[in-house]
């Protein structure tokens, strides 16, 4: 299956851009809106650094696991400290994001609205943002194979590129990770604020980052919603297949 002929129920949006020339190499529905899942974490980090300056040891204790291992507890702490949806509003203004919006439910940072196009803009900004941007990218370069929740986050870009320049993955709707306890109540009983801007029901999985090609750097953003009931391994394999096609 190619990016154009995926399984029924799959929705993809992607953009691949030459970081130096801004030439668009691959694009499909790059402004289709998805729930961000953990793709919002670099924005949380950048906002914190721009407001607070050089990170303290206490800051690094939250920023590093959030960016390297996609730690949700660290993200939640920084999200609260930064004023929740105020973070999104500040970053939209700072970067010039066109489609990004805060979540309808301010408790749910992973339900922020993102597009592949805005992810690319975010990476472009990080590369030009001096020390704060360099710090975020350096931590994304040090991503761990397994996320804090125990999911293997080496799908997509890390599986296709031996040494990517930076990686940030996102996923939502696959249940608790191997390191997390099972929820006390069924997922269907948890509070969820309806959002007609994005699909909050089907599993979402994204792979984004910077890769080297021909002496230059490409910015890659691939966002997907997978068919209902898709399991982790199937989705991860599909993201890797799609990524290989984009970088072929």
PDB file of C-alpha atoms in Angstrom:
ATOM      1  CA  UNK A   1       0.000   0.000   0.000  1.00  0.00           C
ATOM      2  CA  UNK A   2       1.259   3.478  -0.833  1.00  0.00           C
ATOM      3  CA  UNK A   3       0.431   6.781   0.788  1.00  0.00           C
ATOM      4  CA  UNK A   4      -2.234   7.260  -1.857  1.00  0.00           C
ATOM      5  CA  UNK A   5      -3.725   3.784  -1.433  1.00  0.00           C
ATOM      6  CA  UNK A   6      -3.881   3.041   2.277  1.00  0.00           C
ATOM      7  CA  UNK A   7      -6.386   0.950   4.203  1.00  0.00           C
ATOM      8  CA  UNK A   8     -10.006   2.060   4.346  1.00  0.00           C
ATOM      9  CA  UNK A   9     -10.458   4.520   7.183  1.00  0.00           C
ATOM     10  CA  UNK A  10      -6.903   5.871   7.086  1.00  0.00           C
ATOM     11  CA  UNK A  11      -6.388   9.615   6.734  1.00  0.00           C
ATOM     12  CA  UNK A  12      -2.933  11.048   6.067  1.00  0.00           C
ATOM     13  CA  UNK A  13      -1.475  14.506   5.852  1.00  0.00           C
ATOM     14  CA  UNK A  14       2.190  15.018   5.061  1.00  0.00           C
ATOM     15  CA  UNK A  15       4.743  17.573   4.001  1.00  0.00           C
ATOM     16  CA  UNK A  16       8.433  17.123   3.187  1.00  0.00           C
ATOM     17  CA  UNK A  17      10.444  20.312   2.695  1.00  0.00           C
ATOM     18  CA  UNK A  18      14.079  21.133   2.004  1.00  0.00           C
ATOM     19  CA  UNK A  19      15.106  23.050   5.118  1.00  0.00           C
ATOM     20  CA  UNK A  20      17.549  25.287   3.258  1.00  0.00           C
ATOM     21  CA  UNK A  21      15.649  26.161   0.074  1.00  0.00           C
ATOM     22  CA  UNK A  22      12.051  25.711   1.307  1.00  0.00           C
ATOM     23  CA  UNK A  23      11.375  23.580  -1.771  1.00  0.00           C
ATOM     24  CA  UNK A  24       8.386  21.294  -1.257  1.00  0.00           C
ATOM     25  CA  UNK A  25       9.351  17.722  -2.125  1.00  0.00           C
ATOM     26  CA  UNK A  26       6.236  15.815  -1.051  1.00  0.00           C
ATOM     27  CA  UNK A  27       2.825  17.088  -0.005  1.00  0.00           C
ATOM     28  CA  UNK A  28      -0.602  15.668   0.600  1.00  0.00           C
ATOM     29  CA  UNK A  29      -3.404  17.301   2.625  1.00  0.00           C
ATOM     30  CA  UNK A  30      -0.735  19.166   4.562  1.00  0.00           C
ATOM     31  CA  UNK A  31      -3.352  21.436   6.150  1.00  0.00           C
ATOM     32  CA  UNK A  32      -5.727  18.683   7.204  1.00  0.00           C
ATOM     33  CA  UNK A  33      -6.277  19.001  10.950  1.00  0.00           C
ATOM     34  CA  UNK A  34      -5.315  16.226  13.360  1.00  0.00           C
ATOM     35  CA  UNK A  35      -5.158  15.997  17.110  1.00  0.00           C
ATOM     36  CA  UNK A  36      -1.584  16.696  18.008  1.00  0.00           C
ATOM     37  CA  UNK A  37      -0.932  13.955  20.566  1.00  0.00           C
ATOM     38  CA  UNK A  38       2.696  14.485  21.658  1.00  0.00           C
ATOM     39  CA  UNK A  39       3.590  16.749  18.729  1.00  0.00           C
ATOM     40  CA  UNK A  40       2.572  19.623  20.997  1.00  0.00           C
ATOM     41  CA  UNK A  41       5.491  18.912  23.351  1.00  0.00           C
ATOM     42  CA  UNK A  42       8.138  20.872  21.399  1.00  0.00           C
ATOM     43  CA  UNK A  43       5.822  23.896  21.597  1.00  0.00           C
ATOM     44  CA  UNK A  44       5.444  23.441  25.347  1.00  0.00           C
ATOM     45  CA  UNK A  45       9.241  23.260  25.645  1.00  0.00           C
ATOM     46  CA  UNK A  46       9.969  26.241  23.408  1.00  0.00           C
ATOM     47  CA  UNK A  47       7.395  28.385  25.176  1.00  0.00           C
ATOM     48  CA  UNK A  48       8.907  27.520  28.555  1.00  0.00           C
ATOM     49  CA  UNK A  49      12.426  28.363  27.401  1.00  0.00           C
ATOM     50  CA  UNK A  50      11.408  31.638  25.790  1.00  0.00           C
ATOM     51  CA  UNK A  51       9.689  32.737  28.984  1.00  0.00           C
ATOM     52  CA  UNK A  52      12.195  31.410  31.504  1.00  0.00           C
ATOM     53  CA  UNK A  53      15.554  31.598  29.730  1.00  0.00           C
ATOM     54  CA  UNK A  54      18.356  29.075  30.136  1.00  0.00           C
ATOM     55  CA  UNK A  55      16.933  25.901  31.689  1.00  0.00           C
ATOM     56  CA  UNK A  56      17.699  25.177  35.319  1.00  0.00           C
ATOM     57  CA  UNK A  57      18.399  21.698  36.624  1.00  0.00           C
ATOM     58  CA  UNK A  58      14.744  21.499  37.688  1.00  0.00           C
ATOM     59  CA  UNK A  59      13.632  22.574  34.208  1.00  0.00           C
ATOM     60  CA  UNK A  60      15.813  19.935  32.566  1.00  0.00           C
ATOM     61  CA  UNK A  61      14.332  17.268  34.817  1.00  0.00           C
ATOM     62  CA  UNK A  62      11.010  17.912  33.049  1.00  0.00           C
ATOM     63  CA  UNK A  63      12.111  19.028  29.579  1.00  0.00           C
ATOM     64  CA  UNK A  64      14.490  16.183  28.842  1.00  0.00           C
ATOM     65  CA  UNK A  65      12.148  13.237  29.548  1.00  0.00           C
ATOM     66  CA  UNK A  66       9.291  15.076  27.816  1.00  0.00           C
ATOM     67  CA  UNK A  67      11.283  15.611  24.623  1.00  0.00           C
ATOM     68  CA  UNK A  68      13.399  12.438  24.587  1.00  0.00           C
ATOM     69  CA  UNK A  69      10.958   9.874  25.970  1.00  0.00           C
ATOM     70  CA  UNK A  70       7.663  11.693  25.371  1.00  0.00           C
ATOM     71  CA  UNK A  71       6.915  11.682  29.107  1.00  0.00           C
ATOM     72  CA  UNK A  72       3.282  12.689  29.622  1.00  0.00           C
ATOM     73  CA  UNK A  73       3.608  13.553  33.310  1.00  0.00           C
ATOM     74  CA  UNK A  74       6.374  16.037  32.547  1.00  0.00           C
ATOM     75  CA  UNK A  75       4.311  17.507  29.732  1.00  0.00           C
ATOM     76  CA  UNK A  76       1.299  17.883  32.014  1.00  0.00           C
ATOM     77  CA  UNK A  77       3.375  19.708  34.614  1.00  0.00           C
ATOM     78  CA  UNK A  78       4.839  22.146  32.091  1.00  0.00           C
ATOM     79  CA  UNK A  79       1.443  22.574  30.408  1.00  0.00           C
ATOM     80  CA  UNK A  80      -0.088  23.660  33.709  1.00  0.00           C
ATOM     81  CA  UNK A  81       2.821  25.940  34.583  1.00  0.00           C
ATOM     82  CA  UNK A  82       2.635  27.679  31.219  1.00  0.00           C
ATOM     83  CA  UNK A  83      -1.053  28.476  31.436  1.00  0.00           C
ATOM     84  CA  UNK A  84      -2.336  25.598  29.320  1.00  0.00           C
ATOM     85  CA  UNK A  85      -4.050  26.987  26.215  1.00  0.00           C
ATOM     86  CA  UNK A  86      -2.105  30.246  26.655  1.00  0.00           C
ATOM     87  CA  UNK A  87       0.955  28.280  25.499  1.00  0.00           C
ATOM     88  CA  UNK A  88      -0.703  27.555  22.176  1.00  0.00           C
ATOM     89  CA  UNK A  89      -1.797  31.152  21.683  1.00  0.00           C
ATOM     90  CA  UNK A  90       1.746  32.405  22.375  1.00  0.00           C
ATOM     91  CA  UNK A  91       3.338  29.872  20.042  1.00  0.00           C
ATOM     92  CA  UNK A  92       0.876  30.582  17.239  1.00  0.00           C
ATOM     93  CA  UNK A  93       1.913  34.238  17.451  1.00  0.00           C
ATOM     94  CA  UNK A  94       5.633  33.479  17.870  1.00  0.00           C
ATOM     95  CA  UNK A  95       5.937  31.060  14.953  1.00  0.00           C
ATOM     96  CA  UNK A  96       3.114  32.233  12.701  1.00  0.00           C
ATOM     97  CA  UNK A  97       1.243  28.936  12.774  1.00  0.00           C
ATOM     98  CA  UNK A  98      -1.745  28.973  10.447  1.00  0.00           C
ATOM     99  CA  UNK A  99      -3.886  26.067  11.628  1.00  0.00           C
ATOM    100  CA  UNK A 100      -2.842  25.235  15.189  1.00  0.00           C
ATOM    101  CA  UNK A 101      -5.443  25.729  17.929  1.00  0.00           C
ATOM    102  CA  UNK A 102      -5.656  24.832  21.609  1.00  0.00           C
ATOM    103  CA  UNK A 103      -7.741  21.841  22.693  1.00  0.00           C
ATOM    104  CA  UNK A 104     -11.399  22.424  23.491  1.00  0.00           C
ATOM    105  CA  UNK A 105     -10.752  20.747  26.846  1.00  0.00           C
ATOM    106  CA  UNK A 106      -7.781  22.579  28.434  1.00  0.00           C
ATOM    107  CA  UNK A 107      -6.927  19.466  30.477  1.00  0.00           C
ATOM    108  CA  UNK A 108      -6.203  17.527  27.276  1.00  0.00           C
ATOM    109  CA  UNK A 109      -2.992  18.999  25.846  1.00  0.00           C
ATOM    110  CA  UNK A 110      -2.793  16.101  23.364  1.00  0.00           C
ATOM    111  CA  UNK A 111      -6.022  17.267  21.743  1.00  0.00           C
ATOM    112  CA  UNK A 112      -4.487  20.480  20.452  1.00  0.00           C
ATOM    113  CA  UNK A 113      -5.152  20.917  16.732  1.00  0.00           C
ATOM    114  CA  UNK A 114      -2.158  20.540  14.401  1.00  0.00           C
ATOM    115  CA  UNK A 115      -1.412  20.128  10.707  1.00  0.00           C
ATOM    116  CA  UNK A 116       1.640  18.762   8.933  1.00  0.00           C
ATOM    117  CA  UNK A 117       2.229  22.236   7.498  1.00  0.00           C
ATOM    118  CA  UNK A 118       2.394  23.761  10.976  1.00  0.00           C
ATOM    119  CA  UNK A 119       4.732  21.013  12.189  1.00  0.00           C
ATOM    120  CA  UNK A 120       7.121  21.947   9.375  1.00  0.00           C
ATOM    121  CA  UNK A 121       6.861  25.622  10.354  1.00  0.00           C
ATOM    122  CA  UNK A 122       7.676  24.639  13.932  1.00  0.00           C
ATOM    123  CA  UNK A 123      10.862  22.816  12.914  1.00  0.00           C
ATOM    124  CA  UNK A 124      11.890  25.728  10.699  1.00  0.00           C
ATOM    125  CA  UNK A 125      11.426  28.068  13.652  1.00  0.00           C
ATOM    126  CA  UNK A 126      13.352  25.813  16.017  1.00  0.00           C
ATOM    127  CA  UNK A 127      16.313  25.812  13.623  1.00  0.00           C
ATOM    128  CA  UNK A 128      16.312  29.624  13.604  1.00  0.00           C
ATOM    129  CA  UNK A 129      15.390  30.319  17.233  1.00  0.00           C
ATOM    130  CA  UNK A 130      18.870  30.512  18.725  1.00  0.00           C
ATOM    131  CA  UNK A 131      19.651  28.812  22.017  1.00  0.00           C
ATOM    132  CA  UNK A 132      16.054  27.819  22.916  1.00  0.00           C
ATOM    133  CA  UNK A 133      15.466  26.179  19.548  1.00  0.00           C
ATOM    134  CA  UNK A 134      18.864  24.490  19.596  1.00  0.00           C
ATOM    135  CA  UNK A 135      18.130  23.070  23.040  1.00  0.00           C
ATOM    136  CA  UNK A 136      14.813  21.577  21.889  1.00  0.00           C
ATOM    137  CA  UNK A 137      16.334  20.078  18.742  1.00  0.00           C
ATOM    138  CA  UNK A 138      19.266  18.633  20.668  1.00  0.00           C
ATOM    139  CA  UNK A 139      16.882  16.852  23.023  1.00  0.00           C
ATOM    140  CA  UNK A 140      14.796  15.577  20.092  1.00  0.00           C
ATOM    141  CA  UNK A 141      18.007  14.218  18.589  1.00  0.00           C
ATOM    142  CA  UNK A 142      18.471  12.163  21.766  1.00  0.00           C
ATOM    143  CA  UNK A 143      15.102  10.433  21.526  1.00  0.00           C
ATOM    144  CA  UNK A 144      14.792   7.067  23.253  1.00  0.00           C
ATOM    145  CA  UNK A 145      13.680   3.892  21.520  1.00  0.00           C
ATOM    146  CA  UNK A 146      10.983   3.319  24.126  1.00  0.00           C
ATOM    147  CA  UNK A 147       8.779   6.113  25.395  1.00  0.00           C
ATOM    148  CA  UNK A 148       8.156   6.662  29.091  1.00  0.00           C
ATOM    149  CA  UNK A 149       4.845   4.797  28.787  1.00  0.00           C
ATOM    150  CA  UNK A 150       6.640   1.759  27.338  1.00  0.00           C
ATOM    151  CA  UNK A 151       5.522   2.049  23.712  1.00  0.00           C
ATOM    152  CA  UNK A 152       8.240   1.529  21.114  1.00  0.00           C
ATOM    153  CA  UNK A 153       8.526   4.929  19.427  1.00  0.00           C
ATOM    154  CA  UNK A 154      11.027   3.874  16.762  1.00  0.00           C
ATOM    155  CA  UNK A 155       8.379   3.676  14.020  1.00  0.00           C
ATOM    156  CA  UNK A 156       8.441   5.934  10.985  1.00  0.00           C
ATOM    157  CA  UNK A 157      11.485   8.161  10.685  1.00  0.00           C
ATOM    158  CA  UNK A 158      13.735   6.283  13.162  1.00  0.00           C
ATOM    159  CA  UNK A 159      13.050   3.004  11.354  1.00  0.00           C
ATOM    160  CA  UNK A 160      13.870   4.476   7.950  1.00  0.00           C
ATOM    161  CA  UNK A 161      16.768   6.785   8.898  1.00  0.00           C
ATOM    162  CA  UNK A 162      19.708   5.299  10.787  1.00  0.00           C
ATOM    163  CA  UNK A 163      20.706   8.611  12.429  1.00  0.00           C
ATOM    164  CA  UNK A 164      17.971  11.249  12.121  1.00  0.00           C
ATOM    165  CA  UNK A 165      18.786  14.816  13.121  1.00  0.00           C
ATOM    166  CA  UNK A 166      15.673  15.082  15.305  1.00  0.00           C
ATOM    167  CA  UNK A 167      12.540  13.047  15.926  1.00  0.00           C
ATOM    168  CA  UNK A 168       9.228  13.755  17.619  1.00  0.00           C
ATOM    169  CA  UNK A 169       6.537  11.114  17.487  1.00  0.00           C
ATOM    170  CA  UNK A 170       2.905  11.291  18.503  1.00  0.00           C
ATOM    171  CA  UNK A 171       0.166   8.767  19.204  1.00  0.00           C
ATOM    172  CA  UNK A 172      -3.246   8.696  20.778  1.00  0.00           C
ATOM    173  CA  UNK A 173      -6.035   6.179  21.123  1.00  0.00           C
ATOM    174  CA  UNK A 174      -4.014   2.971  21.567  1.00  0.00           C
ATOM    175  CA  UNK A 175      -4.794   2.494  25.249  1.00  0.00           C
ATOM    176  CA  UNK A 176      -2.304   2.526  28.128  1.00  0.00           C
ATOM    177  CA  UNK A 177       1.313   1.766  27.337  1.00  0.00           C
ATOM    178  CA  UNK A 178       3.166  -1.251  28.734  1.00  0.00           C
ATOM    179  CA  UNK A 179       4.446   0.861  31.642  1.00  0.00           C
ATOM    180  CA  UNK A 180       1.027   2.226  32.554  1.00  0.00           C
ATOM    181  CA  UNK A 181      -1.726   0.647  34.663  1.00  0.00           C
ATOM    182  CA  UNK A 182      -4.976  -0.264  32.977  1.00  0.00           C
ATOM    183  CA  UNK A 183      -7.624   2.445  33.438  1.00  0.00           C
ATOM    184  CA  UNK A 184     -10.056   1.965  36.308  1.00  0.00           C
ATOM    185  CA  UNK A 185     -12.974   2.687  33.994  1.00  0.00           C
ATOM    186  CA  UNK A 186     -13.576   1.877  30.333  1.00  0.00           C
ATOM    187  CA  UNK A 187     -12.209   4.425  27.886  1.00  0.00           C
ATOM    188  CA  UNK A 188     -15.730   5.110  26.655  1.00  0.00           C
ATOM    189  CA  UNK A 189     -16.679   6.375  30.110  1.00  0.00           C
ATOM    190  CA  UNK A 190     -13.906   8.967  30.305  1.00  0.00           C
ATOM    191  CA  UNK A 191     -14.757  12.618  29.793  1.00  0.00           C
ATOM    192  CA  UNK A 192     -14.198  13.768  26.238  1.00  0.00           C
ATOM    193  CA  UNK A 193     -15.197  17.166  24.943  1.00  0.00           C
ATOM    194  CA  UNK A 194     -16.536  16.813  21.380  1.00  0.00           C
ATOM    195  CA  UNK A 195     -14.398  18.587  18.806  1.00  0.00           C
ATOM    196  CA  UNK A 196     -15.753  18.980  15.297  1.00  0.00           C
ATOM    197  CA  UNK A 197     -12.348  20.182  14.064  1.00  0.00           C
ATOM    198  CA  UNK A 198     -10.526  16.871  14.506  1.00  0.00           C
ATOM    199  CA  UNK A 199     -11.129  13.138  14.775  1.00  0.00           C
ATOM    200  CA  UNK A 200     -10.883  12.208  18.465  1.00  0.00           C
ATOM    201  CA  UNK A 201     -12.145   8.661  18.086  1.00  0.00           C
ATOM    202  CA  UNK A 202      -9.868   6.704  15.775  1.00  0.00           C
ATOM    203  CA  UNK A 203      -6.222   6.004  16.708  1.00  0.00           C
ATOM    204  CA  UNK A 204      -3.802   8.752  15.686  1.00  0.00           C
ATOM    205  CA  UNK A 205      -0.106   8.192  14.979  1.00  0.00           C
ATOM    206  CA  UNK A 206       2.423  10.736  13.699  1.00  0.00           C
ATOM    207  CA  UNK A 207       6.137  10.772  12.857  1.00  0.00           C
ATOM    208  CA  UNK A 208       8.079  14.014  12.370  1.00  0.00           C
ATOM    209  CA  UNK A 209      11.652  15.211  12.361  1.00  0.00           C
ATOM    210  CA  UNK A 210      14.767  16.258  10.486  1.00  0.00           C
ATOM    211  CA  UNK A 211      16.739  13.925   8.220  1.00  0.00           C
ATOM    212  CA  UNK A 212      19.883  14.394   6.150  1.00  0.00           C
ATOM    213  CA  UNK A 213      19.711  13.921   2.404  1.00  0.00           C
ATOM    214  CA  UNK A 214      22.420  14.713  -0.144  1.00  0.00           C
ATOM    215  CA  UNK A 215      24.331  17.040   2.143  1.00  0.00           C
ATOM    216  CA  UNK A 216      21.195  18.937   3.140  1.00  0.00           C
ATOM    217  CA  UNK A 217      18.416  18.602   5.696  1.00  0.00           C
ATOM    218  CA  UNK A 218      14.797  17.699   5.065  1.00  0.00           C
ATOM    219  CA  UNK A 219      11.923  18.522   7.379  1.00  0.00           C
ATOM    220  CA  UNK A 220       9.433  15.662   7.450  1.00  0.00           C
ATOM    221  CA  UNK A 221       5.954  15.747   8.947  1.00  0.00           C
ATOM    222  CA  UNK A 222       3.608  12.778   8.524  1.00  0.00           C
ATOM    223  CA  UNK A 223       0.331  12.803  10.439  1.00  0.00           C
ATOM    224  CA  UNK A 224      -2.268  10.044  10.312  1.00  0.00           C
ATOM    225  CA  UNK A 225      -5.519   8.794  11.713  1.00  0.00           C
ATOM    226  CA  UNK A 226      -5.710   5.017  11.463  1.00  0.00           C
ATOM    227  CA  UNK A 227      -8.793   2.840  10.934  1.00  0.00           C
ATOM    228  CA  UNK A 228     -10.872   2.158  14.039  1.00  0.00           C
ATOM    229  CA  UNK A 229      -9.490  -0.727  16.066  1.00  0.00           C
ATOM    230  CA  UNK A 230      -5.992  -0.602  14.539  1.00  0.00           C
ATOM    231  CA  UNK A 231      -3.454  -2.048  16.979  1.00  0.00           C
ATOM    232  CA  UNK A 232      -0.084  -0.500  17.801  1.00  0.00           C
ATOM    233  CA  UNK A 233       2.081  -2.848  15.722  1.00  0.00           C
ATOM    234  CA  UNK A 234      -0.093  -2.475  12.624  1.00  0.00           C
ATOM    235  CA  UNK A 235      -0.116   1.315  12.886  1.00  0.00           C
ATOM    236  CA  UNK A 236       3.623   1.503  13.551  1.00  0.00           C
ATOM    237  CA  UNK A 237       4.402  -0.687  10.546  1.00  0.00           C
ATOM    238  CA  UNK A 238       2.129   1.434   8.397  1.00  0.00           C
ATOM    239  CA  UNK A 239       3.871   4.663   9.491  1.00  0.00           C
ATOM    240  CA  UNK A 240       7.237   3.150   8.624  1.00  0.00           C
ATOM    241  CA  UNK A 241       5.946   2.082   5.216  1.00  0.00           C
ATOM    242  CA  UNK A 242       4.592   5.554   4.548  1.00  0.00           C
ATOM    243  CA  UNK A 243       7.808   7.216   5.682  1.00  0.00           C
ATOM    244  CA  UNK A 244       9.925   4.996   3.454  1.00  0.00           C
ATOM    245  CA  UNK A 245       7.771   6.027   0.515  1.00  0.00           C
ATOM    246  CA  UNK A 246       8.135   9.714   1.325  1.00  0.00           C
ATOM    247  CA  UNK A 247      11.920   9.526   1.609  1.00  0.00           C
ATOM    248  CA  UNK A 248      12.519   7.176  -1.319  1.00  0.00           C
TER     249      UNK A 248
END
